[in-house]
Amino acid sequence: MRFEMITQINAPAEKVFAFHERADIFTLLTPPWQKVRLVSRQGGLEAGARVVFRAFLGPFPVTWVAVHTDYQKNRLFVDEQESGPFAYWKHRHEFLPQGAGSVLADRIEFRLKGGPLADLLFGWAAKLQLTLMFRHRHAVTKRLCES
């Protein structure tokens, strides 16, 4: 399955990328309704960096480990799930120059646990949750990078 959200930001790609390098970025971008906490973070955005989250799927706690697998300063970073709630997860964060501003693009490929039937039955719910989360994340990024 695929999910994509793209937002134009009236700030240079370098500024938007630098915003994502902040030590407090996880707190800034986590929607207030999500029950997620950062357990540990090793490294920044570069390949090899590792982040461990504790999230809740309904009432059930889940540990999610993401490893950064690609990095191009001011242009992109990629994280992939090492272990967690998905059967597969790969997230490309892209920062593309556009005129005096930039485009922030989040592109995610994922599969739900439970195989194709789970994707068919519950994929819509996963995409809805991603839409709500990334609307929040992009709005915060846009507001803070344009100010």
XYZ file of N, CA, C and O in Angstrom:
588
model
N 0.845 -1.161 0.000
C 0.000 0.000 0.000
C 0.898 1.233 0.000
O 2.030 1.179 0.448
N 0.330 2.338 -0.487
C 1.083 3.585 -0.552
C 0.271 4.730 0.048
O -0.947 4.760 -0.072
N 1.015 5.649 0.643
C 0.436 6.884 1.162
C 1.379 8.013 0.781
O 2.609 7.852 0.828
N 0.799 9.155 0.436
C 1.620 10.308 0.064
C 0.928 11.584 0.513
O -0.278 11.719 0.363
N 1.721 12.502 1.064
C 1.230 13.847 1.362
C 2.299 14.832 0.933
O 3.473 14.669 1.257
N 1.853 15.852 0.191
C 2.764 16.858 -0.350
C 2.233 18.242 0.028
O 1.048 18.512 -0.138
N 3.136 19.099 0.532
C 2.753 20.442 0.957
C 3.781 21.448 0.466
O 4.981 21.226 0.612
N 3.298 22.550 -0.092
C 4.175 23.648 -0.471
C 4.436 24.500 0.761
O 3.508 24.807 1.519
N 5.695 24.876 0.943
C 6.093 25.678 2.096
C 6.878 26.879 1.598
O 7.782 26.732 0.771
N 6.528 28.044 2.096
C 7.204 29.278 1.695
C 8.471 29.487 2.518
O 8.610 30.460 3.259
N 9.364 28.527 2.387
C 10.674 28.571 3.040
C 11.598 27.668 2.230
O 11.133 26.684 1.632
N 12.881 27.968 2.201
C 13.816 27.136 1.442
C 13.860 25.698 1.966
O 13.663 25.459 3.165
N 14.132 24.767 1.072
C 14.218 23.347 1.453
C 15.232 23.137 2.579
O 15.009 22.314 3.471
N 16.319 23.893 2.567
C 17.346 23.760 3.605
C 16.787 24.106 4.981
O 17.123 23.467 5.977
N 15.927 25.097 5.043
C 15.321 25.491 6.324
C 14.340 24.423 6.810
O 14.301 24.092 8.001
N 13.563 23.870 5.894
C 12.586 22.835 6.270
C 13.316 21.570 6.712
O 12.932 20.930 7.689
N 14.403 21.231 6.017
C 15.206 20.069 6.413
C 15.805 20.295 7.799
O 15.741 19.409 8.663
N 16.387 21.477 8.015
C 16.992 21.798 9.316
C 15.956 21.714 10.437
O 16.272 21.275 11.548
N 14.730 22.116 10.147
C 13.650 21.997 11.128
C 13.492 20.543 11.564
O 13.311 20.248 12.745
N 13.575 19.605 10.612
C 13.430 18.185 10.932
C 14.629 17.610 11.684
O 14.543 16.516 12.234
N 15.729 18.354 11.735
C 16.906 17.911 12.477
C 16.859 18.317 13.955
O 17.720 17.901 14.731
N 15.878 19.101 14.333
C 15.785 19.564 15.718
C 15.678 18.385 16.686
O 15.035 17.377 16.391
N 16.275 18.534 17.854
C 16.229 17.481 18.874
C 14.802 17.245 19.372
O 14.448 16.130 19.753
N 13.955 18.289 19.343
C 12.588 18.177 19.856
C 11.553 17.926 18.750
O 10.353 18.074 18.968
N 11.999 17.509 17.556
C 11.091 17.376 16.423
C 9.978 16.364 16.682
O 8.840 16.573 16.278
N 10.287 15.275 17.356
C 9.266 14.264 17.622
C 8.116 14.854 18.444
O 6.948 14.660 18.124
N 8.456 15.618 19.454
C 7.434 16.258 20.290
C 6.643 17.275 19.486
O 5.413 17.340 19.589
N 7.328 18.066 18.682
C 6.648 19.094 17.886
C 5.658 18.512 16.881
O 4.594 19.077 16.655
N 6.022 17.384 16.250
C 5.197 16.849 15.164
C 4.183 15.792 15.579
O 3.334 15.421 14.782
N 4.255 15.331 16.809
C 3.284 14.320 17.247
C 1.946 14.983 17.537
O 1.864 15.900 18.355
N 0.889 14.531 16.854
C -0.439 15.105 17.122
C -0.835 14.893 18.585
O -0.501 13.864 19.182
N -1.544 15.859 19.155
C -1.892 15.758 20.579
C -2.784 14.562 20.913
O -2.805 14.113 22.057
N -3.499 14.021 19.948
C -4.397 12.898 20.210
C -3.684 11.542 20.135
O -4.258 10.536 20.498
N -2.434 11.518 19.675
C -1.725 10.246 19.553
C -1.002 9.899 20.839
O -0.305 10.727 21.414
N -1.162 8.656 21.261
C -0.466 8.163 22.442
C 0.827 7.501 21.974
O 0.872 6.299 21.714
N 1.861 8.316 21.834
C 3.167 7.850 21.380
C 4.230 8.548 22.207
O 4.106 9.735 22.501
N 5.262 7.810 22.580
C 6.373 8.469 23.260
C 7.682 7.945 22.708
O 7.794 6.790 22.280
N 8.652 8.806 22.700
C 9.996 8.469 22.248
C 10.700 7.727 23.372
O 10.802 8.242 24.483
N 11.166 6.514 23.090
C 11.882 5.727 24.087
C 13.374 6.018 24.001
O 14.029 6.273 25.004
N 13.915 5.987 22.777
C 15.335 6.294 22.602
C 15.600 6.736 21.170
O 14.840 6.416 20.253
N 16.689 7.471 21.027
C 17.091 7.963 19.711
C 18.604 7.933 19.646
O 19.274 8.506 20.509
N 19.128 7.239 18.655
C 20.573 7.163 18.452
C 20.877 7.782 17.095
O 20.460 7.255 16.072
N 21.564 8.909 17.098
C 21.883 9.604 15.866
C 20.812 10.608 15.513
O 19.839 10.802 16.241
N 21.007 11.236 14.364
C 20.064 12.246 13.891
C 19.201 11.681 12.778
O 18.439 10.750 12.991
N 19.367 12.215 11.573
C 18.599 11.757 10.420
C 19.431 10.892 9.481
O 18.904 10.294 8.557
N 20.734 10.831 9.707
C 21.628 10.141 8.794
C 21.385 8.627 8.776
O 20.792 8.080 9.700
N 21.852 7.992 7.702
C 21.732 6.532 7.586
C 22.411 5.887 8.793
O 23.493 6.298 9.216
N 21.740 4.906 9.365
C 22.238 4.224 10.553
C 21.620 4.722 11.843
O 21.692 4.041 12.869
N 21.011 5.900 11.813
C 20.331 6.407 13.013
C 19.172 5.469 13.353
O 18.601 4.806 12.478
N 18.827 5.423 14.623
C 17.811 4.477 15.084
C 16.915 5.168 16.100
O 17.394 5.884 16.980
N 15.611 4.927 15.968
C 14.632 5.536 16.871
C 13.704 4.433 17.381
O 13.253 3.584 16.613
N 13.431 4.470 18.683
C 12.501 3.517 19.290
C 11.346 4.308 19.893
O 11.562 5.243 20.662
N 10.122 3.926 19.500
C 8.907 4.563 19.986
C 8.080 3.546 20.761
O 8.167 2.345 20.512
N 7.232 4.062 21.614
C 6.210 3.248 22.268
C 4.882 3.864 21.841
O 4.595 5.033 22.128
N 4.082 3.088 21.122
C 2.800 3.574 20.606
C 1.690 2.653 21.122
O 1.962 1.599 21.697
N 0.465 3.074 20.874
C -0.682 2.255 21.275
C -1.580 2.035 20.073
O -1.942 2.972 19.366
N -1.918 0.782 19.821
C -2.916 0.426 18.823
C -4.162 0.072 19.611
O -4.277 -1.031 20.141
N -5.029 1.066 19.751
C -6.154 0.894 20.666
C -5.576 0.832 22.067
O -4.729 1.646 22.438
N -5.955 -0.175 22.852
C -5.425 -0.284 24.213
C -4.099 -1.050 24.297
O -3.539 -1.211 25.359
N -3.588 -1.503 23.147
C -2.416 -2.373 23.155
C -1.124 -1.605 22.887
O -0.980 -0.970 21.841
N -0.156 -1.686 23.827
C 1.124 -1.012 23.605
C 1.970 -1.771 22.581
O 1.970 -2.998 22.544
N 2.673 -1.018 21.737
C 3.519 -1.598 20.694
C 4.840 -0.838 20.677
O 4.849 0.396 20.727
N 5.933 -1.571 20.606
C 7.238 -0.945 20.431
C 7.545 -0.915 18.942
O 7.386 -1.908 18.245
N 7.970 0.255 18.460
C 8.251 0.451 17.042
C 9.699 0.906 16.928
O 10.087 1.922 17.500
N 10.507 0.152 16.188
C 11.904 0.488 15.973
C 12.085 0.865 14.508
O 11.755 0.081 13.612
N 12.581 2.075 14.272
C 12.822 2.560 12.914
C 14.310 2.845 12.742
O 14.949 3.406 13.634
N 14.845 2.451 11.590
C 16.247 2.674 11.266
C 16.310 3.533 10.013
O 15.602 3.267 9.034
N 17.144 4.552 10.032
C 17.308 5.407 8.860
C 18.254 4.716 7.879
O 19.334 4.270 8.263
N 17.807 4.618 6.638
C 18.550 3.837 5.645
C 19.122 4.671 4.503
O 19.938 4.175 3.739
N 18.686 5.905 4.348
C 19.207 6.769 3.297
C 19.164 8.203 3.800
O 18.294 8.561 4.602
N 20.103 9.011 3.307
C 20.224 10.390 3.781
C 20.947 11.212 2.731
O 22.023 10.826 2.270
N 20.337 12.305 2.335
C 20.980 13.290 1.473
C 20.701 14.648 2.106
O 19.558 15.110 2.083
N 21.720 15.244 2.668
C 21.598 16.507 3.390
C 20.750 17.511 2.605
O 20.973 17.737 1.422
N 19.756 18.079 3.273
C 18.845 19.095 2.735
C 17.896 18.574 1.651
O 17.146 19.368 1.081
N 17.904 17.268 1.344
C 17.034 16.750 0.283
C 16.142 15.602 0.715
O 14.981 15.558 0.348
N 16.673 14.643 1.478
C 15.815 13.526 1.875
C 16.441 12.716 2.999
O 17.642 12.745 3.217
N 15.586 12.003 3.699
C 16.006 10.921 4.575
C 14.915 9.868 4.545
O 13.758 10.150 4.243
N 15.323 8.632 4.769
C 14.410 7.496 4.675
C 14.518 6.695 5.957
O 15.618 6.409 6.432
N 13.363 6.332 6.515
C 13.370 5.415 7.654
C 12.558 4.181 7.297
O 11.592 4.253 6.550
N 13.009 3.048 7.813
C 12.324 1.775 7.597
C 12.097 1.105 8.936
O 12.939 1.189 9.834
N 10.963 0.449 9.049
C 10.657 -0.257 10.286
C 11.539 -1.486 10.395
O 11.609 -2.302 9.484
N 12.221 -1.592 11.529
C 12.987 -2.805 11.842
C 12.073 -3.798 12.558
O 12.118 -4.994 12.316
N 11.257 -3.268 13.459
C 10.237 -4.077 14.126
C 9.120 -3.136 14.561
O 9.359 -1.952 14.793
N 7.906 -3.669 14.614
C 6.794 -2.819 15.005
C 5.465 -3.309 14.489
O 5.303 -4.484 14.168
N 4.510 -2.377 14.379
C 3.128 -2.766 14.103
C 2.831 -3.144 12.649
O 1.772 -3.703 12.377
N 3.732 -2.862 11.728
C 3.479 -3.148 10.319
C 4.268 -4.366 9.858
O 5.329 -4.669 10.399
N 3.770 -5.010 8.812
C 4.537 -6.084 8.186
C 5.695 -5.476 7.400
O 6.761 -6.073 7.283
N 5.482 -4.261 6.878
C 6.512 -3.542 6.127
C 6.208 -2.056 6.220
O 5.051 -1.649 6.158
N 7.263 -1.240 6.342
C 7.114 0.214 6.415
C 8.384 0.867 5.884
O 9.488 0.584 6.373
N 8.249 1.717 4.887
C 9.361 2.508 4.365
C 8.839 3.905 4.120
O 7.889 4.097 3.376
N 9.482 4.892 4.738
C 9.011 6.277 4.722
C 10.102 7.182 4.167
O 11.166 7.330 4.773
N 9.816 7.792 3.017
C 10.722 8.775 2.405
C 10.237 10.177 2.754
O 9.096 10.523 2.473
N 11.122 10.960 3.369
C 10.867 12.363 3.679
C 11.671 13.157 2.651
O 12.899 13.107 2.678
N 10.998 13.880 1.759
C 11.693 14.608 0.702
C 11.475 16.110 0.856
O 10.377 16.555 1.188
N 12.528 16.872 0.574
C 12.543 18.324 0.692
C 13.004 18.861 -0.657
O 14.192 18.806 -0.969
N 12.081 19.351 -1.456
C 12.360 19.691 -2.843
C 12.284 21.195 -3.057
O 11.246 21.804 -2.780
N 13.358 21.807 -3.554
C 13.309 23.246 -3.832
C 12.247 23.544 -4.887
O 12.059 22.774 -5.828
N 11.538 24.653 -4.691
C 10.562 25.103 -5.679
C 10.501 26.620 -5.606
O 9.906 27.178 -4.681
N 11.142 27.269 -6.564
C 11.219 28.724 -6.542
C 11.943 29.176 -5.287
O 12.974 28.624 -4.916
N 11.367 30.180 -4.602
C 11.954 30.667 -3.353
C 11.564 29.783 -2.179
O 12.092 29.929 -1.080
N 10.630 28.859 -2.393
C 10.151 27.981 -1.337
C 10.567 26.550 -1.565
O 11.604 26.265 -2.162
N 9.714 25.646 -1.096
C 10.018 24.226 -1.219
C 8.740 23.409 -1.154
O 7.653 23.916 -0.865
N 8.919 22.145 -1.428
C 7.837 21.172 -1.306
C 8.297 20.122 -0.304
O 9.402 19.592 -0.415
N 7.464 19.846 0.671
C 7.689 18.765 1.623
C 6.845 17.591 1.150
O 5.628 17.731 0.992
N 7.479 16.456 0.901
C 6.759 15.261 0.442
C 7.070 14.100 1.366
O 8.238 13.757 1.581
N 6.025 13.524 1.931
C 6.150 12.297 2.713
C 5.540 11.185 1.874
O 4.356 11.260 1.505
N 6.355 10.172 1.563
C 5.903 9.038 0.755
C 6.154 7.762 1.545
O 7.294 7.485 1.933
N 5.084 7.011 1.761
C 5.177 5.815 2.599
C 4.672 4.605 1.821
O 3.615 4.649 1.199
N 5.448 3.546 1.881
C 5.016 2.238 1.398
C 4.861 1.376 2.642
O 5.755 1.345 3.497
N 3.731 0.678 2.750
C 3.518 -0.146 3.935
C 2.618 -1.335 3.627
O 1.872 -1.330 2.647
N 2.724 -2.330 4.475
C 1.818 -3.472 4.450
C 1.409 -3.755 5.891
O 2.236 -3.671 6.811
N 0.154 -4.086 6.056
C -0.337 -4.425 7.385
C 0.002 -5.874 7.709
O 0.105 -6.714 6.815
N 0.149 -6.152 8.990
C 0.307 -7.545 9.408
C -1.004 -8.260 9.123
O -2.077 -7.691 9.287
N -0.921 -9.491 8.679
C -2.122 -10.243 8.353
C -2.287 -10.460 6.855
O -3.257 -11.041 6.417
N -1.332 -9.945 6.074
C -1.323 -10.205 4.642
C -2.296 -9.364 3.848
O -2.874 -8.388 4.351
N -2.497 -9.743 2.588
C -3.348 -8.977 1.677
C -4.781 -8.800 2.179
O -5.396 -7.767 1.927
N -5.304 -9.770 2.908
C -6.663 -9.640 3.437
C -6.734 -8.495 4.451
O -7.689 -7.715 4.440
N -5.722 -8.385 5.297
C -5.691 -7.289 6.270
C -5.597 -5.946 5.552
O -6.278 -4.990 5.933
N -4.769 -5.874 4.496
C -4.675 -4.635 3.713
C -6.035 -4.279 3.125
O -6.464 -3.122 3.163
N -6.723 -5.266 2.595
C -8.028 -5.049 1.980
C -9.066 -4.586 3.003
O -9.821 -3.644 2.761
N -9.102 -5.239 4.152
C -10.115 -4.928 5.163
C -9.801 -3.679 5.986
O -10.712 -2.946 6.366
N -8.523 -3.452 6.269
C -8.161 -2.384 7.207
C -7.248 -1.312 6.629
O -6.914 -0.353 7.321
N -6.862 -1.464 5.369
C -5.973 -0.489 4.746
C -6.554 0.916 4.745
O -5.842 1.895 4.960
N -7.870 1.009 4.532
C -8.530 2.321 4.526
C -8.365 3.016 5.878
O -8.153 4.235 5.944
N -8.435 2.251 6.968
C -8.311 2.830 8.310
C -6.877 3.303 8.555
O -6.655 4.368 9.141
N -5.906 2.525 8.083
C -4.513 2.930 8.231
C -4.261 4.214 7.449
O -3.609 5.139 7.945
N -4.786 4.297 6.227
C -4.595 5.502 5.410
C -5.293 6.711 6.033
O -4.779 7.822 5.982
N -6.446 6.506 6.642
C -7.131 7.598 7.321
C -6.284 8.116 8.483
O -6.120 9.333 8.654
N -5.727 7.218 9.281
C -4.881 7.632 10.400
C -3.637 8.373 9.913
O -3.229 9.383 10.495
N -3.053 7.878 8.819
C -1.887 8.562 8.247
C -2.261 9.952 7.741
O -1.515 10.913 7.935
N -3.412 10.062 7.096
C -3.868 11.363 6.596
C -4.019 12.361 7.740
O -3.522 13.497 7.659
N -4.668 11.952 8.812
C -4.864 12.845 9.955
C -3.527 13.240 10.587
O -3.291 14.412 10.894
N -2.645 12.265 10.758
C -1.349 12.536 11.371
C -0.513 13.468 10.498
O 0.062 14.442 10.998
N -0.457 13.198 9.192
C 0.405 14.011 8.334
C -0.194 15.374 8.026
O 0.557 16.324 7.779
N -1.487 15.523 8.070
C -2.065 16.877 7.986
C -1.548 17.721 9.140
O -1.174 18.882 8.967
N -1.566 17.143 10.324
C -1.060 17.842 11.509
C 0.422 18.152 11.343
O 0.857 19.300 11.547
N 1.215 17.147 10.988
C 2.660 17.325 10.868
C 3.008 18.391 9.831
O 3.868 19.239 10.069
N 2.349 18.352 8.685
C 2.650 19.325 7.632
C 2.193 20.732 8.027
O 2.876 21.712 7.715
N 1.062 20.827 8.725
C 0.592 22.145 9.170
C 1.570 22.755 10.171
O 1.886 23.957 10.094
N 2.063 21.953 11.103
C 3.038 22.446 12.085
C 4.327 22.858 11.379
O 4.882 23.938 11.644
N 4.800 22.021 10.465
C 6.032 22.326 9.730
C 5.879 23.618 8.947
O 6.744 24.499 8.996
N 4.767 23.756 8.240
C 4.523 24.947 7.431
C 4.488 26.200 8.321
O 5.147 27.193 8.041
N 3.720 26.116 9.400
C 3.578 27.279 10.297
C 4.919 27.709 10.887
O 5.277 28.877 10.878
N 5.694 26.740 11.387
C 6.936 27.096 12.057
C 8.063 27.450 11.079
O 8.907 28.295 11.404
N 8.067 26.847 9.907
C 9.116 27.179 8.933
C 8.835 28.482 8.196
O 9.764 29.138 7.729
N 7.569 28.864 8.087
C 7.234 30.116 7.407
C 7.282 31.322 8.332
O 7.258 32.450 7.870
N 7.334 31.087 9.643
C 7.319 32.222 10.582
C 8.709 32.800 10.774
O 9.709 32.223 10.469
